[in-house]
Amino acid sequence: MRDVSRRRFVQATGAAVAAGTLAGCTGNGGGNGNGNGNGNGNGNGNGDGDGAEVPQEIDDFLSGANLYDGSIVDMTGEDEVTIMVGAGDGGLAFDPAAVRITSSTTVVWEWTGEGGSHNVASVEDSESDFQSEIVGEEGHTFNQSFDNTGIQLYVCQPHETQGMKGAIEVVEE
Ligand SMILES: [Cu+2]
């Protein structure tokens, strides 16, 4: 198989005929190039589909946060969205960690019952102030609606240092 592809390559590009090893290397390089190209293409496609990139402020804040993979989940246009509290393997994550919503959307945080007692508390740099009680029971909920556009940053205070952080980008309707 390898010989065949190399031969094809050499025939196709007269310039690289000089060294068989060089042609082999170039052939491998071409393969890698294709892989990278596909990866980038998919990444860009997803970003465009979601409408925008993750705001830098959110990306910085969520650096190292549990379940944050560098993307933001588009939940715009919904009356109500749900974010799980106590998600992930250890129950120390918000899921999704980053969401984009429309102003006037109500966010409902719902406790899974995993990972001990949690709360939802905005941090100083957040556009709005909000804070729930610290509870552990499954099914507990905390609601907050956001009328102003902007970036909402919050943590679970008992687990902030363990990466339990979340962010919401509120955009215009
Ligand atoms: Cu917590």
Tab-separated table of C-alpha atoms and ligand atoms in Angstrom:
chain	number	residue	atom	x	y	z
A	1	MET	CA	0.000	0.000	0.000
A	2	ARG	CA	2.667	2.439	0.991
A	3	ASP	CA	4.706	1.684	-2.118
A	4	VAL	CA	1.737	2.293	-4.330
A	5	SER	CA	0.919	5.654	-2.847
A	6	ARG	CA	4.541	6.720	-2.966
A	7	ARG	CA	4.794	5.762	-6.591
A	8	ARG	CA	1.675	7.698	-7.381
A	9	PHE	CA	3.009	10.692	-5.565
A	10	VAL	CA	6.313	10.613	-7.377
A	11	GLN	CA	4.632	10.274	-10.723
A	12	ALA	CA	2.274	13.126	-10.008
A	13	THR	CA	4.994	15.563	-9.014
A	14	GLY	CA	8.043	15.356	-11.171
A	15	ALA	CA	9.920	17.810	-8.958
A	16	ALA	CA	10.248	15.461	-5.987
A	17	VAL	CA	11.591	12.483	-7.941
A	18	ALA	CA	15.195	13.118	-6.797
A	19	ALA	CA	14.985	11.205	-3.480
A	20	GLY	CA	12.634	8.360	-2.698
A	21	THR	CA	12.895	9.085	1.034
A	22	LEU	CA	12.029	12.694	0.474
A	23	ALA	CA	8.970	11.702	-1.510
A	24	GLY	CA	7.955	9.399	1.352
A	25	CYS	CA	8.281	12.159	3.894
A	26	THR	CA	6.334	14.552	1.782
A	27	GLY	CA	3.642	11.959	1.350
A	28	ASN	CA	3.301	11.605	5.107
A	29	GLY	CA	3.259	15.339	5.508
A	30	GLY	CA	0.392	15.544	3.090
A	31	GLY	CA	-1.567	13.097	5.195
A	32	ASN	CA	-1.066	15.129	8.323
A	33	GLY	CA	-2.076	18.263	6.517
A	34	ASN	CA	-5.377	16.750	5.544
A	35	GLY	CA	-6.096	15.747	9.116
A	36	ASN	CA	-5.471	19.202	10.434
A	37	GLY	CA	-7.521	20.753	7.697
A	38	ASN	CA	-10.554	18.686	8.599
A	39	GLY	CA	-10.190	19.469	12.284
A	40	ASN	CA	-10.067	23.176	11.700
A	41	GLY	CA	-12.973	23.032	9.333
A	42	ASN	CA	-15.187	21.349	11.892
A	43	GLY	CA	-14.187	23.747	14.632
A	44	ASN	CA	-15.017	26.770	12.563
A	45	GLY	CA	-18.256	25.257	11.419
A	46	ASN	CA	-19.448	24.723	14.967
A	47	GLY	CA	-18.439	28.208	15.988
A	48	ASP	CA	-20.360	29.757	13.149
A	49	GLY	CA	-23.361	27.583	13.824
A	50	ASP	CA	-23.545	28.794	17.398
A	51	GLY	CA	-23.602	32.369	16.188
A	52	ALA	CA	-20.429	33.663	17.809
A	53	GLU	CA	-17.299	32.734	19.646
A	54	VAL	CA	-16.979	32.477	23.397
A	55	PRO	CA	-16.460	36.001	24.784
A	56	GLN	CA	-12.910	36.434	26.057
A	57	GLU	CA	-14.134	37.384	29.525
A	58	ILE	CA	-16.009	34.095	29.815
A	59	ASP	CA	-13.157	32.073	28.389
A	60	ASP	CA	-10.753	33.613	30.899
A	61	PHE	CA	-13.101	33.127	33.827
A	62	LEU	CA	-13.829	29.513	32.964
A	63	SER	CA	-10.221	28.566	32.350
A	64	GLY	CA	-9.868	25.235	34.146
A	65	ALA	CA	-13.546	25.064	35.088
A	66	ASN	CA	-15.068	21.594	35.217
A	67	LEU	CA	-16.956	20.562	32.063
A	68	TYR	CA	-15.844	23.714	30.208
A	69	ASP	CA	-14.486	22.663	26.823
A	70	GLY	CA	-13.949	26.074	25.270
A	71	SER	CA	-17.385	26.284	23.716
A	72	ILE	CA	-20.595	28.008	24.684
A	73	VAL	CA	-23.993	26.336	24.319
A	74	ASP	CA	-26.463	28.415	22.346
A	75	MET	CA	-29.773	28.516	24.213
A	76	THR	CA	-31.005	31.767	22.737
A	77	GLY	CA	-34.679	32.190	21.992
A	78	GLU	CA	-35.883	30.048	24.907
A	79	ASP	CA	-38.242	31.256	27.629
A	80	GLU	CA	-36.510	29.070	30.151
A	81	VAL	CA	-33.257	27.119	30.207
A	82	THR	CA	-31.921	24.632	32.733
A	83	ILE	CA	-28.372	24.333	34.040
A	84	MET	CA	-27.555	21.312	36.172
A	85	VAL	CA	-25.789	21.878	39.503
A	86	GLY	CA	-23.601	18.991	40.593
A	87	ALA	CA	-22.824	17.524	37.177
A	88	GLY	CA	-19.761	15.686	35.938
A	89	ASP	CA	-17.899	12.744	37.433
A	90	GLY	CA	-17.437	14.215	40.890
A	91	GLY	CA	-20.628	16.230	40.926
A	92	LEU	CA	-18.561	19.414	41.013
A	93	ALA	CA	-19.615	21.064	37.790
A	94	PHE	CA	-22.312	23.170	36.212
A	95	ASP	CA	-23.693	21.680	33.012
A	96	PRO	CA	-23.455	23.348	30.613
A	97	ALA	CA	-20.686	25.488	32.080
A	98	ALA	CA	-21.159	28.219	29.486
A	99	VAL	CA	-24.455	29.159	27.866
A	100	ARG	CA	-25.726	31.968	25.689
A	101	ILE	CA	-29.281	33.129	26.294
A	102	THR	CA	-31.567	35.912	25.187
A	103	SER	CA	-32.446	38.697	27.611
A	104	SER	CA	-35.668	37.970	29.491
A	105	THR	CA	-34.865	34.247	29.529
A	106	THR	CA	-35.239	32.598	32.919
A	107	VAL	CA	-32.372	30.385	33.967
A	108	VAL	CA	-33.284	27.486	36.225
A	109	TRP	CA	-30.427	25.818	38.071
A	110	GLU	CA	-31.413	22.319	39.093
A	111	TRP	CA	-29.508	20.307	41.696
A	112	THR	CA	-28.544	16.734	40.835
A	113	GLY	CA	-27.916	15.751	44.436
A	114	GLU	CA	-24.316	14.787	43.567
A	115	GLY	CA	-21.096	16.259	44.927
A	116	GLY	CA	-22.368	17.552	48.262
A	117	SER	CA	-23.835	20.965	48.953
A	118	HIS	CA	-23.666	23.624	46.278
A	119	ASN	CA	-24.839	27.112	45.576
A	120	VAL	CA	-24.956	29.536	42.693
A	121	ALA	CA	-23.339	32.876	43.451
A	122	SER	CA	-22.410	35.676	41.066
A	123	VAL	CA	-18.897	37.068	41.315
A	124	GLU	CA	-17.934	40.717	41.475
A	125	ASP	CA	-17.319	41.096	37.745
A	126	SER	CA	-20.732	39.727	36.859
A	127	GLU	CA	-23.280	42.012	35.194
A	128	SER	CA	-25.955	41.074	37.758
A	129	ASP	CA	-25.913	40.005	41.388
A	130	PHE	CA	-27.577	36.744	42.344
A	131	GLN	CA	-27.032	34.148	45.012
A	132	SER	CA	-28.799	30.977	46.074
A	133	GLU	CA	-28.653	29.156	49.369
A	134	ILE	CA	-26.174	26.337	49.834
A	135	VAL	CA	-28.063	23.053	49.564
A	136	GLY	CA	-27.362	19.474	48.513
A	137	GLU	CA	-30.741	17.934	47.917
A	138	GLU	CA	-31.628	16.523	44.519
A	139	GLY	CA	-34.318	18.445	42.676
A	140	HIS	CA	-33.697	21.758	44.408
A	141	THR	CA	-33.970	24.672	41.995
A	142	PHE	CA	-32.917	28.304	41.857
A	143	ASN	CA	-34.334	30.689	39.264
A	144	GLN	CA	-32.928	33.917	37.931
A	145	SER	CA	-34.030	35.963	34.954
A	146	PHE	CA	-31.714	38.369	33.183
A	147	ASP	CA	-33.234	41.490	31.691
A	148	ASN	CA	-29.933	43.162	30.867
A	149	THR	CA	-27.526	41.994	28.242
A	150	GLY	CA	-24.022	41.310	29.402
A	151	ILE	CA	-21.852	38.644	30.918
A	152	GLN	CA	-22.865	36.810	34.044
A	153	LEU	CA	-20.143	34.988	35.922
A	154	TYR	CA	-20.859	32.731	38.876
A	155	VAL	CA	-19.390	30.040	41.075
A	156	CYS	CA	-20.409	27.443	43.583
A	157	GLN	CA	-18.811	28.981	46.655
A	158	PRO	CA	-18.005	25.690	48.442
A	159	HIS	CA	-16.297	24.332	45.306
A	160	GLU	CA	-15.001	27.405	43.527
A	161	THR	CA	-11.388	26.372	44.080
A	162	GLN	CA	-12.195	22.930	42.659
A	163	GLY	CA	-13.305	24.420	39.363
A	164	MET	CA	-17.055	24.623	39.892
A	165	LYS	CA	-17.728	27.750	37.857
A	166	GLY	CA	-20.177	28.824	35.206
A	167	ALA	CA	-20.950	31.715	32.889
A	168	ILE	CA	-23.866	33.071	30.923
A	169	GLU	CA	-23.738	35.460	27.998
A	170	VAL	CA	-26.990	37.404	27.740
A	171	VAL	CA	-27.624	38.790	24.265
A	172	GLU	CA	-30.395	40.950	22.833
A	173	GLU	CA	-33.649	39.342	21.760
B	1	CU	CU	-20.470	22.947	44.533
